[in-house]
Amino acid sequence: MAATLITGAAVWDGVSDRAVPQQLLVVDDRIQRLAEAVEAPAGAEVIDLSGHTLTPGFIDCHTHVTLTPQVGPAMAADSSVARALKSLPVLRALLGNGFTTIRDLACGDSDYPTIALRDAVAAGTIDGPRMLVAPHMISARGGHGDFSGMVADQYQGPSRPLELAAADGDDEIRTRVRQEIRAGADWIKFAATGGFASPSDDPGHATYSQHEMDVLVATAADLDVPATPHSYGDEGIRRAIRAGVRSIEHGNLASAETLRMMQDAGVFLVPTQYVVLSSARREENDPYWDTVSPSLRRKFRRYRGALVDAAERLAASTVRIAFGTDAGMFPHQDNWREFPMMVSTGIAPVRALRAATSVAAELLRLDDLGVIAEGKIADLVAMPGDPFTDIAVTGLVDFVMKGGVVHKHPAGCRGA
């Protein structure tokens, strides 16, 4: 029996409005005791986290561990094996940031490297957050998952590799969903609208019909796998809600009416604000725009004001927000920056923290995670300072425990 007693920290349980001084005893992979004072059993390691806030392990509900900026033709530069190997330090960095669980929502490969990575983490072969995986993003041709427009036809093979998981019409859609689940998918992801990074579409345009979305989500539901769409604009979001999705990814152009529809349906929103607002807030003459594709610059020029306005609407709403970052569209080690970005739009720090803990766990149906309570899995992180008054300390995580195993110690925190 391995036992660890954590003392000195202000403990936030993932639900309450504030943190309180408590001690916490972990035995093996579970939280055994939580109280003002806990007696350490013989042989227990004692970890003093004075000056820290202890929270449940963070959950990032939208990552791409095998992708790096820029997407597009660069996806064809490495083999699937090379990308999987390059993701190993990515997984360690995410865990070091305090993210003990992630949901990976699509790779850039025709095979299934994120499934192999998920299973290797679960087996203890590699270090990283536990993973839930949607291997690919199912997309209409010409939609957000179809990057073939970046490469001239004469350079593409007969399989059109940059189409990845393209599927049109009932039969193709059903087949693709079933292939993803046969390979081991935990989630099904699809493109309900266009996006910013892809060449041939528009973030505000729905790219699947209502009937096609109904078929896609129902096919997954028959096999008890939840579905979630990439979706920016109103019409795509509304069609996806009607089809029965569990969450909406992005939703950064949603109107107040669509947010109310989401709320009434009990659908979660994963807003990934850092990746869009860090661009939308840049001035027109910012040198950054010289480094991106003309199509990306054109889309942000069109939608920048709407993106900022929609973020304020979300903060004023009561939609259930789950934390997600789109890491991979920007450097993975910066995924913590989603916290201060959310707060900068008017989202309260406690709402942002719940989004990355208890609400995220509820979205992902991980009943043993996301909260600090007796009997729950010991996924714990700590940071110096108080994130309720300074959300930026979420970027200073220096203690990480996943399943009762300490992966990161702050200097000098060990006790007897």
Short mmCIF file of C-alpha atoms in Angstrom, two decimals:
data_model
loop_
_atom_site.label_atom_id
_atom_site.label_comp_id
_atom_site.label_asym_id
_atom_site.label_seq_id
_atom_site.Cartn_x
_atom_site.Cartn_y
_atom_site.Cartn_z
CA MET A 1 0.00 0.00 0.00
CA ALA A 2 1.41 3.39 -1.06
CA ALA A 3 0.24 6.36 1.00
CA THR A 4 0.79 10.09 0.53
CA LEU A 5 -0.33 12.84 2.89
CA ILE A 6 -0.64 16.33 1.40
CA THR A 7 -0.56 19.21 3.87
CA GLY A 8 -0.36 23.00 3.89
CA ALA A 9 -2.49 23.74 0.80
CA ALA A 10 -5.76 25.52 0.31
CA VAL A 11 -7.86 22.76 -1.26
CA TRP A 12 -10.49 23.46 -3.91
CA ASP A 13 -12.79 20.52 -4.57
CA GLY A 14 -13.70 21.40 -8.17
CA VAL A 15 -17.23 22.52 -7.30
CA SER A 16 -17.26 25.00 -4.40
CA ASP A 17 -16.91 28.76 -4.68
CA ARG A 18 -13.58 28.87 -2.82
CA ALA A 19 -10.67 26.85 -1.53
CA VAL A 20 -10.26 25.99 2.17
CA PRO A 21 -7.26 24.76 4.20
CA GLN A 22 -7.41 20.96 4.40
CA GLN A 23 -5.21 17.91 4.50
CA LEU A 24 -5.60 15.04 2.10
CA LEU A 25 -4.55 11.38 2.32
CA VAL A 26 -4.03 9.39 -0.87
CA VAL A 27 -3.79 5.61 -0.68
CA ASP A 28 -2.73 3.88 -3.87
CA ASP A 29 -4.70 5.66 -6.62
CA ARG A 30 -7.60 7.00 -4.50
CA ILE A 31 -8.33 9.86 -2.13
CA GLN A 32 -8.98 8.12 1.16
CA ARG A 33 -9.42 11.01 3.61
CA LEU A 34 -10.03 14.76 3.36
CA ALA A 35 -10.29 16.82 6.52
CA GLU A 36 -8.86 19.75 8.47
CA ALA A 37 -6.34 17.38 10.03
CA VAL A 38 -5.44 13.87 8.88
CA GLU A 39 -3.07 11.50 10.67
CA ALA A 40 -0.38 10.11 8.40
CA PRO A 41 -0.19 6.29 8.44
CA ALA A 42 3.17 4.68 9.10
CA GLY A 43 5.47 4.95 6.11
CA ALA A 44 3.41 7.59 4.29
CA GLU A 45 5.18 10.24 2.26
CA VAL A 46 4.27 13.70 3.50
CA ILE A 47 4.19 16.53 0.96
CA ASP A 48 3.98 20.09 2.27
CA LEU A 49 2.29 22.41 -0.25
CA SER A 50 2.19 25.54 1.90
CA GLY A 51 1.38 28.63 -0.12
CA HIS A 52 -0.28 26.56 -2.84
CA THR A 53 -3.81 25.98 -4.06
CA LEU A 54 -4.57 22.30 -4.66
CA THR A 55 -7.22 21.49 -7.28
CA PRO A 56 -8.43 18.46 -9.19
CA GLY A 57 -6.25 17.56 -12.16
CA PHE A 58 -7.08 19.72 -15.15
CA ILE A 59 -8.89 18.29 -18.18
CA ASP A 60 -8.37 19.63 -21.70
CA CYS A 61 -11.35 18.53 -23.79
CA HIS A 62 -9.95 19.61 -27.15
CA THR A 63 -6.37 18.80 -28.14
CA HIS A 64 -4.45 17.55 -31.17
CA VAL A 65 -1.29 15.97 -29.80
CA THR A 66 0.09 14.81 -33.16
CA LEU A 67 -0.51 18.12 -34.96
CA THR A 68 1.60 21.26 -34.98
CA PRO A 69 1.11 24.64 -36.63
CA GLN A 70 0.83 25.07 -39.56
CA VAL A 71 -1.64 22.44 -40.72
CA GLY A 72 -2.08 21.61 -44.37
CA PRO A 73 0.69 20.33 -46.66
CA ALA A 74 3.01 20.09 -43.64
CA MET A 75 0.86 17.15 -42.51
CA ALA A 76 2.33 15.13 -45.39
CA ALA A 77 5.96 15.92 -44.50
CA ASP A 78 6.25 13.32 -41.72
CA SER A 79 5.16 9.73 -41.49
CA SER A 80 2.52 8.72 -38.99
CA VAL A 81 5.24 7.05 -36.91
CA ALA A 82 7.34 10.23 -36.90
CA ARG A 83 4.38 12.30 -35.75
CA ALA A 84 3.60 9.81 -33.00
CA LEU A 85 7.19 9.94 -31.76
CA LYS A 86 7.16 13.75 -31.82
CA SER A 87 4.03 13.68 -29.67
CA LEU A 88 5.80 11.98 -26.74
CA PRO A 89 7.30 15.24 -25.38
CA VAL A 90 3.96 16.90 -26.10
CA LEU A 91 2.21 14.46 -23.79
CA ARG A 92 4.83 15.05 -21.08
CA ALA A 93 4.43 18.81 -21.44
CA LEU A 94 0.65 18.64 -21.11
CA LEU A 95 0.97 16.48 -18.00
CA GLY A 96 3.55 18.89 -16.60
CA ASN A 97 1.06 21.72 -17.12
CA GLY A 98 -1.33 19.91 -14.79
CA PHE A 99 -3.55 18.30 -17.42
CA THR A 100 -4.03 14.75 -16.21
CA THR A 101 -6.74 13.96 -18.77
CA ILE A 102 -7.20 15.09 -22.36
CA ARG A 103 -9.59 14.45 -25.21
CA ASP A 104 -7.80 14.36 -28.56
CA LEU A 105 -10.11 15.38 -31.38
CA ALA A 106 -8.45 14.29 -34.61
CA CYS A 107 -5.05 13.58 -36.06
CA GLY A 108 -3.72 14.35 -39.53
CA ASP A 109 -3.05 10.75 -40.51
CA SER A 110 -5.01 8.20 -42.48
CA ASP A 111 -4.29 5.58 -39.82
CA TYR A 112 -4.86 5.74 -36.04
CA PRO A 113 -1.77 6.92 -34.12
CA THR A 114 -3.72 8.60 -31.32
CA ILE A 115 -5.43 5.30 -30.51
CA ALA A 116 -1.99 3.72 -30.07
CA LEU A 117 -0.84 6.66 -27.94
CA ARG A 118 -3.94 6.41 -25.74
CA ASP A 119 -3.37 2.72 -25.16
CA ALA A 120 0.35 3.20 -24.47
CA VAL A 121 -0.42 5.83 -21.80
CA ALA A 122 -3.04 3.56 -20.23
CA ALA A 123 -0.53 0.68 -20.15
CA GLY A 124 2.13 2.87 -18.54
CA THR A 125 4.46 2.47 -21.51
CA ILE A 126 4.72 6.24 -21.97
CA ASP A 127 4.04 9.18 -19.65
CA GLY A 128 1.18 11.51 -20.35
CA PRO A 129 -2.39 12.42 -19.53
CA ARG A 130 -5.02 9.71 -19.82
CA MET A 131 -6.59 10.12 -23.24
CA LEU A 132 -10.00 9.90 -24.84
CA VAL A 133 -9.77 9.91 -28.61
CA ALA A 134 -11.73 10.80 -31.73
CA PRO A 135 -9.20 9.54 -34.28
CA HIS A 136 -10.30 11.68 -37.25
CA MET A 137 -12.69 14.50 -38.07
CA ILE A 138 -15.34 13.26 -40.46
CA SER A 139 -15.95 15.96 -43.04
CA ALA A 140 -17.83 16.72 -46.20
CA ARG A 141 -15.60 17.17 -49.21
CA GLY A 142 -14.74 20.83 -49.44
CA GLY A 143 -15.41 21.11 -45.69
CA HIS A 144 -13.11 21.80 -42.78
CA GLY A 145 -11.50 18.35 -42.79
CA ASP A 146 -10.64 18.46 -46.49
CA PHE A 147 -7.23 20.09 -47.02
CA SER A 148 -6.81 18.80 -50.56
CA GLY A 149 -7.47 22.30 -51.90
CA MET A 150 -3.98 23.24 -50.70
CA VAL A 151 -2.37 20.81 -53.14
CA ALA A 152 -2.86 20.75 -56.91
CA ASP A 153 -4.60 17.67 -58.28
CA GLN A 154 -1.54 16.39 -60.14
CA TYR A 155 0.35 16.04 -56.84
CA GLN A 156 -2.31 13.90 -55.18
CA GLY A 157 -2.50 10.15 -55.36
CA PRO A 158 -5.68 8.27 -56.17
CA SER A 159 -6.63 8.11 -52.50
CA ARG A 160 -6.46 11.94 -52.15
CA PRO A 161 -4.62 11.74 -48.80
CA LEU A 162 -5.42 15.26 -47.64
CA GLU A 163 -9.14 14.44 -47.67
CA LEU A 164 -8.43 12.21 -44.66
CA ALA A 165 -11.91 11.27 -43.32
CA ALA A 166 -14.05 12.73 -46.09
CA ALA A 167 -17.56 11.30 -46.33
CA ASP A 168 -20.62 12.52 -48.22
CA GLY A 169 -24.13 11.07 -48.14
CA ASP A 170 -25.71 8.41 -45.92
CA ASP A 171 -23.68 5.37 -46.94
CA GLU A 172 -20.25 7.00 -46.78
CA ILE A 173 -21.07 8.66 -43.47
CA ARG A 174 -22.31 5.45 -41.85
CA THR A 175 -19.27 3.55 -43.09
CA ARG A 176 -16.84 6.15 -41.82
CA VAL A 177 -18.44 6.34 -38.36
CA ARG A 178 -18.35 2.56 -38.05
CA GLN A 179 -14.72 2.43 -39.17
CA GLU A 180 -13.74 4.96 -36.51
CA ILE A 181 -15.53 2.98 -33.80
CA ARG A 182 -14.10 -0.32 -35.05
CA ALA A 183 -10.63 1.19 -34.65
CA GLY A 184 -11.37 2.08 -31.02
CA ALA A 185 -12.79 5.61 -31.06
CA ASP A 186 -14.08 6.95 -27.73
CA TRP A 187 -15.77 9.86 -29.52
CA ILE A 188 -16.87 10.70 -33.04
CA LYS A 189 -15.95 14.15 -34.30
CA PHE A 190 -17.31 15.73 -37.45
CA ALA A 191 -17.19 19.09 -39.19
CA ALA A 192 -20.56 20.81 -39.02
CA THR A 193 -19.21 24.08 -40.45
CA GLY A 194 -16.15 25.35 -42.21
CA GLY A 195 -13.17 26.63 -40.26
CA PHE A 196 -10.37 29.15 -40.26
CA ALA A 197 -7.33 27.00 -41.07
CA SER A 198 -8.85 25.03 -43.95
CA PRO A 199 -8.68 26.42 -47.50
CA SER A 200 -12.04 25.78 -49.15
CA ASP A 201 -14.75 26.68 -46.67
CA ASP A 202 -16.16 29.39 -44.42
CA PRO A 203 -16.56 29.23 -40.61
CA GLY A 204 -20.11 30.50 -40.83
CA HIS A 205 -21.33 27.97 -43.41
CA ALA A 206 -22.89 24.63 -42.51
CA THR A 207 -21.18 21.87 -44.51
CA TYR A 208 -23.46 18.92 -43.70
CA SER A 209 -27.21 18.89 -44.17
CA GLN A 210 -29.55 18.25 -41.25
CA HIS A 211 -30.24 14.77 -42.59
CA GLU A 212 -26.53 13.93 -42.91
CA MET A 213 -25.85 15.06 -39.33
CA ASP A 214 -28.84 13.05 -38.10
CA VAL A 215 -27.45 9.93 -39.80
CA LEU A 216 -23.95 10.50 -38.45
CA VAL A 217 -24.92 11.08 -34.83
CA ALA A 218 -27.51 8.27 -34.82
CA THR A 219 -24.98 5.79 -36.24
CA ALA A 220 -22.58 6.62 -33.41
CA ALA A 221 -25.34 6.54 -30.80
CA ASP A 222 -26.39 3.05 -31.91
CA LEU A 223 -22.92 1.93 -30.84
CA ASP A 224 -23.01 4.02 -27.63
CA VAL A 225 -20.34 6.48 -28.76
CA PRO A 226 -20.98 10.23 -28.28
CA ALA A 227 -20.49 12.72 -31.10
CA THR A 228 -19.24 16.28 -31.15
CA PRO A 229 -18.92 18.73 -34.04
CA HIS A 230 -16.40 21.33 -35.05
CA SER A 231 -18.85 24.19 -35.49
CA TYR A 232 -18.50 27.97 -35.50
CA GLY A 233 -21.68 29.41 -37.00
CA ASP A 234 -25.31 29.30 -35.91
CA GLU A 235 -26.79 27.01 -38.55
CA GLY A 236 -24.19 24.29 -38.12
CA ILE A 237 -24.53 24.44 -34.33
CA ARG A 238 -28.33 24.23 -34.48
CA ARG A 239 -28.32 21.28 -36.85
CA ALA A 240 -25.84 19.47 -34.60
CA ILE A 241 -27.95 20.10 -31.50
CA ARG A 242 -31.05 18.78 -33.26
CA ALA A 243 -29.06 15.70 -34.29
CA GLY A 244 -28.25 14.95 -30.63
CA VAL A 245 -24.59 15.81 -30.07
CA ARG A 246 -23.20 15.95 -26.53
CA SER A 247 -20.94 18.98 -26.99
CA ILE A 248 -20.16 21.74 -29.48
CA GLU A 249 -16.52 22.48 -30.27
CA HIS A 250 -15.65 26.16 -30.73
CA GLY A 251 -19.08 27.80 -31.17
CA ASN A 252 -17.26 31.13 -31.43
CA LEU A 253 -19.87 32.79 -33.68
CA ALA A 254 -22.95 31.62 -31.78
CA SER A 255 -25.79 34.08 -31.38
CA ALA A 256 -27.63 34.59 -28.09
CA GLU A 257 -30.56 32.56 -29.47
CA THR A 258 -28.28 29.64 -30.37
CA LEU A 259 -26.63 29.75 -26.94
CA ARG A 260 -30.10 29.51 -25.38
CA MET A 261 -30.89 26.54 -27.62
CA MET A 262 -27.66 24.89 -26.47
CA GLN A 263 -28.51 25.55 -22.84
CA ASP A 264 -32.09 24.23 -23.19
CA ALA A 265 -30.81 21.05 -24.83
CA GLY A 266 -28.19 20.48 -22.13
CA VAL A 267 -25.37 20.53 -24.68
CA PHE A 268 -21.89 21.50 -23.45
CA LEU A 269 -19.76 24.11 -25.21
CA VAL A 270 -15.97 23.80 -25.55
CA PRO A 271 -15.13 27.34 -26.71
CA THR A 272 -11.34 27.16 -27.42
CA GLN A 273 -11.08 30.94 -27.05
CA TYR A 274 -7.32 31.39 -26.90
CA VAL A 275 -6.68 30.14 -30.42
CA VAL A 276 -9.28 32.40 -32.05
CA LEU A 277 -9.24 35.50 -29.86
CA SER A 278 -5.45 35.82 -29.78
CA SER A 279 -5.75 36.36 -33.54
CA ALA A 280 -9.01 38.29 -33.60
CA ARG A 281 -7.66 40.85 -31.15
CA ARG A 282 -4.61 41.65 -33.28
CA GLU A 283 -4.52 44.92 -35.16
CA GLU A 284 -4.73 44.88 -38.95
CA ASN A 285 -1.13 46.08 -39.26
CA ASP A 286 0.27 43.46 -36.86
CA PRO A 287 3.29 41.69 -38.50
CA TYR A 288 1.66 38.40 -37.48
CA TRP A 289 -0.64 38.61 -40.50
CA ASP A 290 2.35 38.39 -42.82
CA THR A 291 3.11 34.92 -41.46
CA VAL A 292 -0.28 33.28 -42.13
CA SER A 293 -2.03 32.13 -45.29
CA PRO A 294 -4.10 34.65 -47.28
CA SER A 295 -7.26 32.62 -46.66
CA LEU A 296 -6.74 32.70 -42.88
CA ARG A 297 -6.14 36.44 -42.92
CA ARG A 298 -9.22 36.97 -45.08
CA LYS A 299 -11.44 34.97 -42.74
CA PHE A 300 -10.26 36.77 -39.61
CA ARG A 301 -10.71 40.12 -41.32
CA ARG A 302 -14.33 39.16 -41.96
CA TYR A 303 -15.14 37.66 -38.56
CA ARG A 304 -12.85 39.36 -36.02
CA GLY A 305 -15.55 41.65 -34.60
CA ALA A 306 -18.11 38.85 -34.46
CA LEU A 307 -15.66 36.61 -32.59
CA VAL A 308 -15.08 39.24 -29.89
CA ASP A 309 -18.80 39.97 -29.55
CA ALA A 310 -19.70 36.27 -29.31
CA ALA A 311 -17.15 35.74 -26.52
CA GLU A 312 -18.86 38.42 -24.46
CA ARG A 313 -22.25 36.81 -25.11
CA LEU A 314 -20.92 33.47 -23.90
CA ALA A 315 -19.64 35.01 -20.67
CA ALA A 316 -23.09 36.49 -20.03
CA SER A 317 -24.84 33.16 -20.70
CA THR A 318 -25.34 30.14 -18.47
CA VAL A 319 -24.24 27.58 -21.05
CA ARG A 320 -22.21 24.75 -19.52
CA ILE A 321 -18.65 25.52 -20.57
CA ALA A 322 -16.05 22.73 -20.68
CA PHE A 323 -12.39 23.66 -21.00
CA GLY A 324 -10.68 22.95 -24.30
CA THR A 325 -7.84 24.62 -26.13
CA ASP A 326 -7.27 23.30 -29.67
CA ALA A 327 -3.63 22.82 -28.65
CA GLY A 328 -1.73 21.74 -31.73
CA MET A 329 -3.09 24.72 -33.62
CA PHE A 330 -0.65 26.61 -31.35
CA PRO A 331 2.23 25.25 -29.22
CA HIS A 332 0.90 22.59 -26.88
CA GLN A 333 2.82 23.86 -23.85
CA ASP A 334 0.77 27.07 -23.99
CA ASN A 335 -2.57 25.31 -23.47
CA TRP A 336 -2.88 26.75 -19.94
CA ARG A 337 -3.33 30.18 -21.55
CA GLU A 338 -6.96 29.28 -22.20
CA PHE A 339 -7.61 30.09 -18.51
CA PRO A 340 -6.62 33.78 -18.62
CA MET A 341 -8.19 34.18 -22.05
CA MET A 342 -11.53 32.94 -20.74
CA VAL A 343 -11.34 35.30 -17.78
CA SER A 344 -10.43 38.21 -20.07
CA THR A 345 -13.80 37.83 -21.83
CA GLY A 346 -15.76 38.12 -18.59
CA ILE A 347 -15.93 34.48 -17.51
CA ALA A 348 -15.45 34.27 -13.73
CA PRO A 349 -12.28 32.48 -12.57
CA VAL A 350 -14.30 29.86 -10.67
CA ARG A 351 -16.34 29.13 -13.82
CA ALA A 352 -13.15 28.72 -15.85
CA LEU A 353 -11.69 26.39 -13.20
CA ARG A 354 -14.87 24.32 -13.03
CA ALA A 355 -14.78 24.11 -16.83
CA ALA A 356 -11.42 22.33 -16.58
CA THR A 357 -12.39 20.03 -13.72
CA SER A 358 -15.90 19.01 -12.65
CA VAL A 359 -17.74 20.22 -15.77
CA ALA A 360 -15.17 18.68 -18.12
CA ALA A 361 -15.41 15.37 -16.25
CA GLU A 362 -19.19 15.46 -16.56
CA LEU A 363 -18.97 16.12 -20.30
CA LEU A 364 -16.59 13.19 -20.73
CA ARG A 365 -18.59 10.95 -18.37
CA LEU A 366 -15.59 10.39 -16.12
CA ASP A 367 -17.37 10.04 -12.79
CA ASP A 368 -14.21 9.39 -10.75
CA LEU A 369 -12.40 12.51 -11.98
CA GLY A 370 -12.80 16.28 -11.86
CA VAL A 371 -13.42 16.63 -8.13
CA ILE A 372 -11.52 16.20 -4.89
CA ALA A 373 -13.59 13.91 -2.69
CA GLU A 374 -13.08 10.76 -0.68
CA GLY A 375 -13.12 7.70 -2.89
CA LYS A 376 -12.31 9.54 -6.12
CA ILE A 377 -9.21 8.96 -8.25
CA ALA A 378 -6.27 10.99 -6.97
CA ASP A 379 -5.67 13.31 -9.90
CA LEU A 380 -4.37 16.46 -8.19
CA VAL A 381 -2.46 19.56 -9.21
CA ALA A 382 -1.17 22.52 -7.24
CA MET A 383 0.11 25.96 -8.07
CA PRO A 384 1.69 28.69 -5.95
CA GLY A 385 -0.81 31.41 -5.21
CA ASP A 386 -4.56 31.76 -5.62
CA PRO A 387 -6.14 31.21 -9.06
CA PHE A 388 -9.40 32.78 -7.84
CA THR A 389 -7.70 36.15 -7.58
CA ASP A 390 -4.92 35.64 -10.16
CA ILE A 391 -5.91 33.16 -12.84
CA ALA A 392 -2.41 33.40 -14.40
CA VAL A 393 -1.02 31.15 -11.65
CA THR A 394 -2.59 28.25 -13.58
CA GLY A 395 0.51 28.58 -15.75
CA LEU A 396 2.76 27.92 -12.75
CA VAL A 397 1.62 24.42 -11.82
CA ASP A 398 4.48 22.77 -9.95
CA PHE A 399 2.80 19.72 -8.40
CA VAL A 400 1.11 17.02 -10.47
CA MET A 401 -0.31 13.72 -9.23
CA LYS A 402 -2.09 11.39 -11.64
CA GLY A 403 -3.77 8.29 -10.26
CA GLY A 404 -1.84 8.59 -7.00
CA VAL A 405 1.56 8.83 -8.71
CA VAL A 406 3.48 12.09 -8.38
CA HIS A 407 4.84 13.30 -11.71
CA LYS A 408 6.01 16.76 -10.62
CA HIS A 409 7.24 18.06 -7.25
CA PRO A 410 7.84 21.70 -6.37
CA ALA A 411 11.32 22.26 -5.00
CA GLY A 412 11.48 21.70 -1.25
CA CYS A 413 7.90 20.46 -0.86
CA ARG A 414 8.72 16.99 0.45
CA GLY A 415 8.22 16.34 4.12
CA ALA A 416 9.12 13.39 6.30
#
